[in-house]
């Protein structure tokens, strides 16, 4: 069964509404921060006048109308020099941050920041005020001077992806000297975590440069080292348990086509002994036994920056950040096949493994009517490797990330120091490589028929003779369980699986995803000649042009355009494993579990202009006003968004602040034209275990942008060494992007009785739902 749906929101980790009605978010935040001079994590900074995150007008964090928190280098050191993930996790107003495990399945889990739980795509991350599209762990910690967090929507100044706020990592300004750091954490059950970092900088005449180098290593922490992570099935049936196991369960049958079932499901007799759990007639397998809580991971980072004073009024600057992450991922020894009671999975009564199983377990099968035990075959509810591991181990996948970030620009003053300017060009490129291992459907079908193996030619071979081998899915092929160390008394070496056959059954496929882009920025600021009670009106203006590109390249074996169907050999039709090599719309690819993909690329161009004013109405009251015009290519249109904010210092110890702004966010290009295939657990029928089903998320060319109104109100209390802040905010989002899950679609499909012959067929609801499910009219339990 394939579910297909129109995509509303393809970016993983981004939350969306459950309805087409406007989403209204009401959150009350109370963030109290304690600090002691000379540094603290609060709206005090003890910093010279700088460009504050959230405004292109110079100021200091404590006198801005915006809710900006500053985390200094000393604060980071007081916290034990945390990783970027740990730092993000400690922010009280950030939630749903990802990246702790590095990779999950075959997908990289980027270390991201998710302010207010609105999704990382709505939080803008900057490096020295320039947008950065990198894993946070790519930034060398030793190079960070401070971190500024704007807890207010800043889309008017930074673009629509700053709806939830901005996090600006600022490096150590004009560092001189040499510093070397090292740390080691001893962790029970692993070889510990290590960090080595160095920074050195030098200034000679008009030139200053610095380079930071860092290496992080996290070593493997197997999940079995923590008892709380692996619980019995009775305590936590959803804790990594699968009813597709090895040893597994069996459904007695006489023939694969037409299917004739002659008994109920029964668990393998060695299920419990070898580390599974028999629940009724089903053998459960805890595949997470083979996982790591922490994976082996090495990260190499280099950051360099240079400044050249061209004159008294202009400085050239350049930045380069290069990083590489390498990890080895331990996963389940095999994936479960998504289709199980199909002709290609039928084990005939002549299979030597089945014959031996019946001999050693005479009560496992019973004569049924005219069908004696000797004539009964089975549909095995099994996977190709379970408690014995993949040749005794998990499967190990190599995964990596390469990231590049470059900036060149010129800043300074002009018109007799009345106007500050900054013009820059940014380019970045991220490449994500992942691999996964899965069994090929046709190879397993041949092996079940005794025609498997790297040197067997099925159309010319004899089952079980010479290079042609049987795959035995039963427990008598397992000598020892690596889960609990148990020795199998029913092991029979004569029907055991050859290591060469096991290796041949599964192949690896690779995925390369490249995200790259460039951006041109120009900003200008200064004081106007318009003077109010408390001083001149400050202004800023600027423009931005950016391009974002996505390219995805996958292995030929898993490319649905090259291998759309599970069977390629005409002899599969001869054997009856499939009726045709043409699978029509049911394009599940070569693999038993992993969904196929396709090479694809997309691009988006955006240009914008903005202006900003700061109005000092009095010594205690200031108003900030800003306006942004942004235009997207294609049919996404344009937007004009305003923002107004105020800061009112009522007393020396109490300051009120607030803001209101609108924003507009166009969908990324692959949300319009892309196609992403993933696997999801789907409840297909009441009382039955969920199935793993391939779900296609298709781009929707009619998808409209989302818009939002953001409001914020709060106050700051500063008494002695105590600083506390209170912020209330509200975000009203119209037409948010989101993907209706495959489970939602199937639930509605069942509820409306939309399968062939159902009462709902012909209704408008079923017409829509049936168009999302292939093959058309599939029964919910199909």
XYZ file of C-alpha atoms in Angstrom:
782
model
C 0.000 0.000 0.000
C 1.289 3.462 -0.856
C -0.224 6.573 0.645
C 0.275 9.777 -1.273
C -0.595 13.256 -0.122
C -0.226 16.868 -1.115
C 2.510 18.492 0.905
C 1.843 21.583 2.967
C 5.015 21.708 5.016
C 8.043 19.584 4.129
C 10.559 20.828 6.649
C 11.078 18.322 9.363
C 10.596 19.618 12.852
C 8.254 22.471 11.872
C 4.953 22.496 13.652
C 1.760 23.285 11.860
C -1.894 23.582 12.663
C -4.296 20.691 12.662
C -6.954 22.634 10.827
C -7.212 24.997 7.916
C -8.386 27.641 10.365
C -5.908 30.278 11.600
C -3.638 28.926 14.313
C -3.606 30.947 17.512
C -0.843 30.393 19.983
C -1.097 31.708 23.513
C 2.005 31.214 25.607
C 2.989 32.864 28.831
C 6.729 32.855 29.476
C 8.344 33.749 32.750
C 12.131 33.729 32.365
C 14.036 34.677 35.467
C 17.798 34.917 35.127
C 20.209 35.483 37.981
C 23.512 37.167 37.354
C 26.443 38.669 39.149
C 28.747 41.377 37.840
C 30.760 41.619 35.751
C 28.843 39.249 33.466
C 25.439 37.645 33.334
C 22.881 36.050 31.092
C 20.295 38.803 30.966
C 19.502 42.121 29.378
C 22.610 43.544 30.941
C 25.704 43.307 28.864
C 28.531 45.513 30.105
C 29.328 45.838 26.413
C 30.401 48.756 24.352
C 27.996 50.144 21.793
C 27.427 47.493 19.122
C 24.887 46.442 16.568
C 22.327 44.694 18.737
C 20.596 41.619 17.352
C 17.134 42.705 16.257
C 18.157 46.155 15.045
C 20.596 47.637 12.542
C 20.829 50.760 14.701
C 23.700 50.889 17.163
C 22.883 50.523 20.828
C 23.496 48.285 23.814
C 21.416 45.310 24.946
C 20.155 46.965 28.125
C 18.709 50.048 26.443
C 16.976 48.355 23.528
C 13.213 48.088 23.294
C 13.634 44.477 22.199
C 13.823 41.370 24.415
C 17.469 40.476 23.821
C 19.325 38.068 26.092
C 23.110 38.021 26.081
C 25.100 34.918 26.955
C 28.741 35.898 27.361
C 31.796 33.701 27.013
C 32.199 33.759 30.778
C 28.649 32.424 31.119
C 29.490 29.536 28.810
C 32.596 28.748 30.836
C 30.551 28.826 34.052
C 28.248 26.217 32.484
C 31.197 23.945 31.772
C 31.775 25.028 28.176
C 28.661 23.248 26.873
C 28.194 22.028 23.335
C 25.860 24.057 21.176
C 23.146 21.410 21.668
C 23.543 21.610 25.446
C 23.455 25.397 25.314
C 20.242 25.319 23.274
C 18.676 22.813 25.649
C 19.369 25.121 28.606
C 17.437 28.050 27.110
C 14.113 28.261 28.927
C 12.333 29.729 25.898
C 13.619 27.112 23.432
C 11.959 23.729 23.074
C 11.970 20.845 20.652
C 15.646 21.360 19.808
C 17.058 18.461 17.806
C 20.462 17.007 17.176
C 21.484 15.155 20.330
C 21.742 11.775 18.598
C 23.334 13.112 15.448
C 21.498 10.685 13.175
C 18.210 8.860 13.496
C 17.551 6.098 11.021
C 19.176 7.172 7.787
C 18.411 10.840 8.375
C 20.727 13.333 9.951
C 19.329 15.117 12.968
C 20.836 18.593 12.726
C 21.586 20.451 15.901
C 19.049 23.251 15.633
C 17.451 25.969 17.711
C 13.709 26.030 18.066
C 12.576 29.202 19.841
C 9.166 28.951 21.494
C 8.606 25.513 19.943
C 7.496 26.991 16.622
C 9.889 24.883 14.547
C 13.510 25.459 13.591
C 12.453 26.803 10.162
C 10.912 29.766 11.985
C 14.079 30.540 13.995
C 16.859 32.474 12.244
C 20.440 31.605 13.253
C 23.208 34.134 12.526
C 26.985 34.097 12.737
C 28.347 37.602 13.288
C 25.052 39.000 12.068
C 25.020 36.963 8.827
C 22.560 34.169 8.197
C 24.008 30.690 8.518
C 22.444 27.424 7.389
C 24.651 24.997 9.270
C 24.428 22.445 12.017
C 25.087 24.363 15.241
C 27.767 21.850 16.142
C 29.739 23.122 13.136
C 30.652 26.287 15.062
C 33.858 25.988 17.149
C 32.976 26.775 20.736
C 36.391 28.272 21.387
C 35.710 30.966 18.771
C 32.471 32.200 20.372
C 32.655 35.518 22.208
C 28.989 35.861 23.077
C 25.522 34.756 21.993
C 22.628 37.175 21.596
C 19.103 35.800 21.544
C 16.242 37.942 20.306
C 13.065 36.466 21.777
C 10.812 38.567 19.561
C 9.751 38.046 15.976
C 12.253 39.769 13.680
C 10.989 38.930 10.222
C 10.809 42.611 9.258
C 14.587 42.970 9.537
C 15.945 39.473 8.902
C 13.368 37.817 6.669
C 10.371 35.605 7.103
C 12.285 32.712 8.689
C 12.883 34.867 11.789
C 9.225 34.652 12.833
C 10.009 33.090 16.221
C 13.195 35.029 16.901
C 16.910 35.217 16.166
C 20.013 33.644 17.690
C 23.264 35.424 16.821
C 26.603 33.719 17.515
C 29.292 36.413 17.736
C 32.954 35.457 17.584
C 35.769 36.874 19.714
C 36.536 40.308 18.319
C 40.109 40.808 17.069
C 41.476 38.065 19.277
C 45.261 38.187 19.790
C 47.456 35.514 21.312
C 47.185 31.759 21.620
C 44.831 29.605 23.648
C 44.636 25.825 23.914
C 41.789 23.937 25.563
C 41.094 20.300 26.190
C 38.487 18.331 28.046
C 37.511 14.747 28.668
C 34.326 13.347 30.172
C 34.381 9.839 31.563
C 31.044 8.191 30.830
C 30.169 4.784 32.213
C 29.593 2.310 29.400
C 31.523 4.248 26.756
C 35.046 5.467 26.127
C 33.978 8.988 27.046
C 33.782 12.286 25.198
C 36.779 14.429 24.253
C 37.339 17.952 23.015
C 40.539 19.646 21.874
C 40.455 23.236 20.658
C 42.904 26.013 19.901
C 42.658 29.607 18.789
C 45.408 31.969 17.762
C 45.310 35.476 16.405
C 47.707 38.208 15.406
C 47.624 41.841 14.378
C 50.265 43.424 12.214
C 49.692 46.960 11.035
C 46.355 47.197 9.261
C 45.850 43.406 9.149
C 44.329 41.256 11.858
C 43.627 37.557 11.526
C 42.645 34.678 13.765
C 42.065 30.955 13.324
C 40.149 28.562 15.582
C 40.489 24.781 15.338
C 38.376 22.258 17.200
C 37.872 18.508 17.347
C 34.977 16.896 19.194
C 34.678 13.178 19.733
C 31.730 11.334 21.183
C 32.200 7.595 21.597
C 29.630 4.881 21.292
C 27.257 4.323 24.208
C 25.255 1.148 23.464
C 21.664 1.258 24.583
C 22.078 -1.927 26.592
C 24.417 -0.024 28.936
C 21.389 1.750 30.389
C 18.782 -0.534 31.874
C 16.075 2.126 31.784
C 16.331 2.287 27.984
C 15.333 -1.339 27.368
C 12.163 -2.400 29.121
C 10.216 -5.670 28.841
C 7.348 -5.825 26.390
C 4.797 -5.961 29.205
C 6.119 -2.666 30.615
C 6.531 -0.776 27.370
C 5.161 -2.519 24.258
C 6.092 0.521 22.149
C 9.681 0.570 23.364
C 11.309 -0.687 20.188
C 9.334 -3.916 19.859
C 8.254 -5.387 16.523
C 6.010 -8.360 15.767
C 8.146 -8.985 12.659
C 11.020 -10.841 14.274
C 13.550 -13.625 13.843
C 12.759 -16.082 15.269
C 9.323 -14.993 14.201
C 5.774 -16.207 13.737
C 4.197 -18.335 11.015
C 0.877 -18.483 9.219
C 0.207 -22.013 7.852
C -0.984 -22.057 4.256
C -1.339 -24.497 1.383
C -0.594 -22.316 -1.611
C 0.524 -18.775 -2.244
C -1.854 -18.115 -5.182
C -4.686 -18.206 -4.494
C -3.770 -17.989 -0.849
C -5.232 -20.797 1.235
C -4.745 -20.271 4.974
C -5.170 -23.413 7.063
C -4.445 -22.205 10.580
C -3.833 -19.291 12.868
C -0.560 -17.478 13.503
C 1.850 -19.273 15.813
C 5.085 -18.133 17.432
C 8.380 -19.920 16.840
C 8.971 -22.399 19.694
C 12.386 -20.853 20.482
C 11.098 -17.277 20.648
C 11.413 -16.717 24.402
C 14.566 -18.770 24.877
C 16.530 -16.734 22.311
C 15.512 -13.305 23.617
C 12.181 -12.561 21.970
C 8.861 -12.302 23.776
C 5.932 -14.481 22.783
C 2.682 -12.583 23.233
C -0.103 -14.995 22.460
C 0.737 -16.456 19.059
C 3.152 -13.704 18.023
C 6.899 -13.447 18.660
C 8.025 -9.902 19.482
C 11.564 -8.656 18.803
C 13.175 -5.671 20.512
C 15.227 -4.294 17.640
C 16.561 -1.395 19.719
C 18.788 -3.925 21.535
C 21.276 -3.194 18.752
C 21.036 0.593 18.866
C 23.296 3.174 20.446
C 22.114 5.872 22.816
C 25.110 7.873 21.617
C 26.819 7.098 18.332
C 30.510 7.270 17.543
C 30.895 10.784 16.211
C 33.866 12.941 15.244
C 33.496 16.604 14.310
C 36.318 18.662 12.818
C 35.896 22.450 12.692
C 37.985 25.320 11.373
C 36.973 28.960 11.598
C 39.086 31.813 10.342
C 38.507 35.528 10.077
C 40.545 38.453 8.797
C 40.158 42.208 8.899
C 42.176 44.682 6.848
C 41.910 48.388 7.564
C 41.729 49.907 4.086
C 41.596 53.446 5.484
C 40.403 55.343 8.524
C 36.829 54.876 7.285
C 36.718 51.418 5.680
C 37.616 47.853 6.692
C 37.645 44.743 4.559
C 36.664 41.549 6.356
C 36.452 37.866 5.482
C 35.217 34.797 7.351
C 35.463 31.096 6.547
C 33.937 28.190 8.431
C 34.572 24.607 7.328
C 33.439 21.556 9.253
C 33.078 17.825 8.808
C 31.046 15.416 10.912
C 31.652 11.677 10.671
C 29.643 9.080 12.508
C 29.120 5.341 12.534
C 25.525 4.419 13.140
C 24.511 1.105 14.706
C 21.014 0.072 13.654
C 18.767 -2.962 13.715
C 20.351 -6.033 12.097
C 17.583 -5.931 9.487
C 14.433 -4.044 8.624
C 11.028 -5.758 8.568
C 9.458 -6.309 5.143
C 6.442 -4.070 4.631
C 4.596 -6.753 2.607
C 4.396 -10.160 4.233
C 1.522 -12.366 3.021
C 2.435 -12.246 -0.665
C 3.428 -15.049 -3.081
C 7.113 -14.157 -2.984
C 7.228 -14.734 0.790
C 5.622 -18.203 0.735
C 7.764 -21.012 2.161
C 6.823 -24.261 0.438
C 6.468 -27.533 2.425
C 9.542 -28.848 0.598
C 11.783 -26.172 2.191
C 14.466 -28.043 4.205
C 14.283 -25.594 7.084
C 10.512 -26.034 7.398
C 10.795 -29.813 7.189
C 13.325 -29.827 10.045
C 11.188 -27.426 12.110
C 8.207 -29.771 11.836
C 10.325 -32.802 12.788
C 11.721 -31.109 15.915
C 8.348 -29.630 16.923
C 5.688 -32.210 16.127
C 2.929 -30.277 17.879
C 3.564 -26.961 16.159
C 1.342 -27.760 13.156
C -1.833 -29.840 12.940
C -3.632 -31.616 10.141
C -6.459 -29.449 8.830
C -9.165 -31.251 6.860
C -7.654 -32.657 3.678
C -4.365 -30.841 4.324
C -1.896 -32.864 6.402
C 1.010 -31.236 8.173
C 3.422 -32.490 5.515
C 1.543 -30.527 2.809
C 1.453 -27.263 4.707
C 3.750 -24.381 3.894
C 3.855 -21.063 5.757
C 3.921 -17.330 5.321
C 6.663 -16.341 7.771
C 6.120 -13.114 9.708
C 9.861 -12.660 10.025
C 12.786 -10.462 9.069
C 16.063 -11.788 7.706
C 18.066 -11.085 10.884
C 16.927 -10.732 14.478
C 18.248 -11.948 17.823
C 21.348 -13.413 16.166
C 22.233 -10.041 14.676
C 23.495 -9.394 11.184
C 26.225 -12.038 11.242
C 26.358 -11.516 14.994
C 26.314 -7.707 15.035
C 24.157 -4.665 14.307
C 24.377 -3.128 10.868
C 26.820 -0.216 10.853
C 26.245 2.691 8.498
C 28.710 5.455 7.745
C 27.253 8.941 7.650
C 28.841 12.340 7.231
C 28.233 16.052 6.849
C 30.442 18.598 5.128
C 29.667 22.276 5.693
C 31.173 25.419 4.185
C 30.376 29.036 5.034
C 32.210 32.012 3.506
C 31.675 35.754 3.910
C 33.539 38.726 2.409
C 32.568 42.349 2.881
C 33.484 45.928 3.578
C 32.198 48.061 6.454
C 32.971 51.490 7.784
C 31.669 55.037 7.722
C 31.121 57.668 5.066
C 29.923 61.256 4.712
C 32.242 62.440 7.484
C 31.309 59.558 9.799
C 27.613 60.384 9.666
C 26.632 57.103 7.983
C 27.768 53.581 8.852
C 27.687 50.989 6.096
C 28.190 47.248 5.643
C 28.176 45.478 2.258
C 28.838 41.741 2.081
C 28.607 38.583 -0.008
C 27.862 35.252 1.661
C 28.045 31.736 0.212
C 27.391 28.430 1.906
C 27.156 24.766 1.017
C 26.108 21.788 3.117
C 26.434 18.219 1.914
C 24.777 15.390 3.836
C 25.723 11.795 3.066
C 23.867 8.815 4.484
C 23.644 5.148 3.709
C 21.226 2.405 4.650
C 21.127 -1.369 4.233
C 18.019 -3.328 3.343
C 17.077 -6.647 1.753
C 16.064 -6.744 -1.884
C 12.586 -8.243 -2.327
C 13.467 -10.312 -5.386
C 16.655 -11.709 -3.871
C 14.780 -12.884 -0.785
C 12.078 -14.456 -2.975
C 14.712 -16.430 -4.881
C 16.437 -17.462 -1.639
C 13.197 -18.715 -0.080
C 12.816 -20.868 -3.214
C 16.377 -22.179 -2.807
C 17.755 -20.106 -5.671
C 19.649 -17.482 -3.704
C 23.313 -16.585 -3.563
C 25.828 -14.393 -5.360
C 26.768 -17.102 -7.901
C 23.351 -18.658 -8.488
C 21.529 -18.039 -11.782
C 17.895 -18.732 -10.821
C 16.687 -19.654 -14.306
C 19.473 -22.243 -14.633
C 19.977 -23.453 -11.075
C 18.546 -26.226 -8.935
C 17.099 -25.269 -5.522
C 19.623 -25.892 -2.757
C 22.243 -27.342 -5.076
C 25.721 -25.964 -5.739
C 25.840 -22.170 -5.647
C 22.040 -21.939 -5.212
C 21.073 -21.726 -1.549
C 17.979 -21.669 0.614
C 17.339 -18.901 3.099
C 15.960 -20.399 6.293
C 13.696 -17.963 8.228
C 13.189 -20.361 11.163
C 14.909 -20.616 14.530
C 16.731 -23.844 13.626
C 19.073 -21.646 11.548
C 20.148 -19.739 14.703
C 22.974 -21.220 16.765
C 23.212 -18.516 19.420
C 21.383 -15.358 20.413
C 23.535 -12.257 20.805
C 20.704 -10.616 22.753
C 20.932 -12.921 25.785
C 23.703 -15.369 24.859
C 21.354 -18.378 24.837
C 22.373 -21.471 22.840
C 19.630 -22.884 20.643
C 19.085 -26.629 21.322
C 17.246 -26.951 18.002
C 20.013 -25.440 15.885
C 20.756 -27.565 12.832
C 23.876 -26.634 10.882
C 22.521 -28.475 7.841
C 19.783 -25.850 7.426
C 21.732 -22.838 8.697
C 22.121 -19.766 6.511
C 25.387 -19.225 4.712
C 27.133 -15.929 5.598
C 27.614 -15.339 1.864
C 23.875 -15.680 1.339
C 23.102 -13.309 4.222
C 25.437 -10.672 2.764
C 23.952 -11.123 -0.719
C 20.362 -10.618 0.422
C 20.922 -7.015 1.456
C 22.527 -4.139 -0.390
C 23.468 -0.631 0.615
C 22.073 2.513 -0.906
C 23.410 6.018 -0.519
C 21.859 9.433 -0.383
C 23.608 12.754 -1.017
C 21.736 15.952 -0.234
C 23.280 19.328 -1.000
C 21.892 22.608 0.315
C 23.668 25.654 -1.011
C 23.095 29.308 -1.659
C 24.465 32.798 -1.746
C 23.351 36.135 -0.393
C 24.210 39.790 -0.934
C 23.543 42.231 1.920
C 23.894 45.985 2.160
C 22.916 48.043 5.204
C 23.318 51.714 6.129
C 22.613 53.498 9.394
C 23.121 56.781 11.168
C 21.557 59.685 13.031
C 19.190 61.957 11.182
C 18.993 65.737 11.545
C 15.574 65.312 13.075
C 16.113 65.815 16.833
C 13.517 64.857 19.451
C 13.478 65.559 23.173
C 16.003 62.875 24.034
C 18.192 63.135 20.960
C 18.317 62.617 17.201
C 16.190 60.073 15.379
C 18.372 57.136 14.361
C 17.734 55.310 11.113
C 18.812 52.247 9.185
C 18.038 50.920 5.729
C 19.223 48.068 3.603
C 18.623 45.443 0.967
C 19.149 41.730 0.547
C 19.231 39.317 -2.400
C 19.524 35.614 -1.760
C 19.295 32.299 -3.591
C 18.648 28.905 -2.010
C 19.168 25.601 -3.852
C 18.495 21.979 -2.921
C 19.869 18.978 -4.773
C 19.235 15.372 -3.792
C 21.002 12.422 -5.381
C 20.345 8.807 -4.433
C 21.721 5.416 -5.425
C 20.538 3.831 -8.661
C 19.273 0.838 -6.707
C 16.848 3.023 -4.765
C 15.898 5.416 -7.570
C 12.243 4.878 -8.421
C 12.826 6.239 -11.915
C 15.377 3.468 -12.575
C 14.023 0.636 -10.412
C 10.349 1.334 -9.720
C 9.320 -2.296 -9.087
C 10.553 -5.048 -6.750
C 11.020 -7.645 -9.509
C 13.309 -7.356 -12.535
C 14.074 -10.952 -13.523
C 11.464 -12.620 -15.831
C 12.082 -15.869 -13.949
C 10.255 -14.300 -10.971
C 7.085 -14.482 -13.081
C 7.856 -18.098 -13.998
C 8.160 -19.023 -10.313
C 4.898 -17.232 -9.493
C 6.525 -14.746 -7.144
C 4.847 -11.970 -9.130
C 2.302 -11.894 -11.910
C 4.121 -9.171 -13.847
C 7.345 -7.190 -13.793
C 5.215 -4.070 -14.337
C 3.982 -2.911 -10.942
C 1.920 -0.022 -12.326
C 1.327 2.683 -9.746
C 2.507 0.391 -6.951
C 6.107 1.555 -7.280
C 7.706 0.371 -4.057
C 11.219 -0.058 -5.446
C 13.657 -2.922 -4.924
C 13.742 -2.958 -1.141
C 11.566 -4.742 1.379
C 11.419 -1.824 3.823
C 13.090 1.353 2.596
C 10.920 3.487 0.377
C 12.402 4.497 -2.998
C 13.311 8.064 -3.874
C 14.423 10.078 -6.848
C 17.009 12.635 -7.812
C 15.559 16.124 -7.612
C 16.598 19.736 -7.416
C 14.871 23.020 -6.696
C 15.738 26.680 -6.289
C 14.287 29.835 -4.781
C 15.286 33.490 -5.252
C 14.298 36.261 -2.831
C 15.057 39.963 -2.728
C 14.108 42.457 -0.053
C 14.511 46.057 1.119
C 13.905 47.367 4.634
C 14.004 50.564 6.676
C 14.090 51.207 10.410
C 13.688 54.236 12.721
C 14.463 54.711 16.401
C 12.503 57.565 18.002
C 13.810 58.703 21.443
C 10.638 60.440 22.611
C 12.110 61.028 26.075
C 14.913 59.881 28.318
C 12.678 56.978 29.383
C 10.574 56.202 26.288
C 11.694 55.133 22.838
C 9.802 53.851 19.826
C 11.228 51.617 17.109
C 9.472 51.339 13.750
C 10.493 49.174 10.790
C 9.156 48.198 7.386
C 10.225 45.401 5.001
C 9.291 44.633 1.413
C 10.137 41.084 0.287
C 9.528 39.432 -3.076
C 9.839 35.774 -3.997
C 10.283 34.320 -7.448
C 7.574 32.269 -9.102
C 4.010 32.373 -7.861
C 4.838 33.074 -4.210
C 4.290 36.789 -4.585
C 5.490 39.621 -2.378
C 4.770 41.147 0.995
C 5.047 44.443 2.848
C 5.416 43.936 6.585
C 5.615 46.566 9.363
C 6.851 46.372 12.934
C 6.561 48.738 15.864
C 8.155 48.322 19.282
C 8.502 50.433 22.415
C 10.699 50.537 25.508
C 9.520 52.511 28.547
C 11.759 52.808 31.605
C 9.273 53.812 34.270
C 11.852 53.726 37.093
C 15.529 52.952 37.432
C 14.657 49.336 38.191
C 11.555 48.661 36.012
C 11.306 48.787 32.214
C 8.305 47.845 30.085
C 8.608 46.784 26.449
C 6.337 45.532 23.699
C 6.080 45.021 19.967
C 3.726 44.092 17.144
C 4.642 42.968 13.636
C 3.396 41.019 10.667
C 5.262 38.435 8.639
C 4.892 36.428 5.474
C 6.607 33.129 4.675
C 6.605 31.499 1.281
C 6.969 27.721 1.016
C 10.334 26.288 0.063
C 10.576 25.166 -3.571
C 10.331 21.446 -2.855
C 7.028 22.104 -1.077
C 5.728 23.236 -4.455
C 7.241 20.711 -6.841
C 9.246 18.180 -4.817
C 8.451 14.636 -3.796
C 9.679 13.081 -0.562
C 9.039 9.460 0.366
C 9.204 8.225 3.939
C 8.036 5.260 5.985
C 5.354 5.680 8.617
C 3.568 3.406 11.053
C -0.074 3.269 9.979
C -2.964 1.797 11.985
C -4.725 -0.070 9.204
C -7.429 -1.793 11.230
C -8.736 -1.839 14.783
C -7.062 -4.446 16.957
C -4.246 -5.180 14.494
C -0.614 -4.110 14.805
C 0.322 -1.056 12.730
C 1.984 -1.542 9.370
C 5.011 0.301 8.052
C 3.821 1.982 4.873
C 5.568 4.106 2.253
C 4.148 7.636 2.285
C 4.790 10.100 -0.527
C 4.655 13.800 0.339
C 4.078 15.577 -2.956
C 4.706 19.239 -3.626
C 1.596 21.358 -4.024
C 2.011 24.002 -6.758
C -1.118 25.764 -5.443
C 0.302 26.134 -1.939
C -0.047 29.695 -0.664
C 2.299 31.510 1.722
C 1.591 31.621 5.418
C 1.230 34.933 7.214
C 1.270 35.844 10.868
C 0.696 38.629 13.383
C 3.184 38.578 16.261
C 2.699 40.573 19.450
C 4.925 40.738 22.508
C 4.696 42.452 25.886
C 6.994 42.224 28.885
C 9.035 43.947 31.540
C 12.517 43.845 33.055
C 13.305 44.151 36.747
C 16.860 45.076 37.747
C 17.594 45.327 41.453
C 21.198 45.117 42.592
C 22.702 41.938 41.169
C 19.293 40.479 40.285
C 17.796 40.704 36.814
C 14.438 39.193 35.955
C 12.331 39.413 32.831
C 8.740 38.563 32.032
C 7.516 38.159 28.438
C 4.067 37.379 27.113
C 3.718 36.752 23.425
C 1.088 35.708 20.970
C 1.388 34.497 17.400
C -1.580 34.272 15.039
C -0.686 32.233 11.938
C -2.943 32.087 8.898
C -2.607 29.215 6.421
C 0.326 27.468 8.149
C 2.283 24.864 6.203
C 1.964 21.312 7.428
C 1.734 17.755 6.156
C -1.326 15.712 6.967
C 0.218 12.444 8.144
C -0.403 9.120 6.478
C -2.099 7.985 9.672
C -4.605 10.844 9.472
C -5.413 10.025 5.870
C -5.853 6.309 6.567
C -7.979 7.013 9.640
C -10.322 9.161 7.573
C -10.290 6.536 4.799
C -11.438 3.839 7.245
C -13.901 6.094 9.041
C -15.623 7.035 5.784
C -15.581 3.420 4.485
C -13.833 4.356 1.256
C -12.399 0.979 0.182
C -13.877 -0.785 -2.840
C -17.431 -1.829 -2.003
C -17.584 0.509 0.996
C -20.615 2.609 1.826
C -18.710 5.838 1.313
C -17.523 5.172 -2.242
C -18.788 7.954 -4.514
C -18.950 10.618 -1.824
C -16.832 13.750 -2.168
C -14.785 12.836 0.916
C -13.974 9.380 -0.434
C -13.189 10.711 -3.899
C -10.500 12.871 -2.296
C -9.208 10.200 0.099
C -9.116 7.446 -2.541
C -6.941 9.635 -4.762
C -4.296 9.601 -2.004
C -4.068 5.821 -1.616
C -2.538 3.360 -4.064
C -3.511 0.869 -5.301
C -6.861 2.597 -5.723
C -9.533 1.121 -3.474
C -7.148 -0.832 -1.235
C -8.807 -2.330 1.839
C -7.617 -0.627 5.070
C -5.938 -3.847 6.224
C -4.341 -4.468 2.814
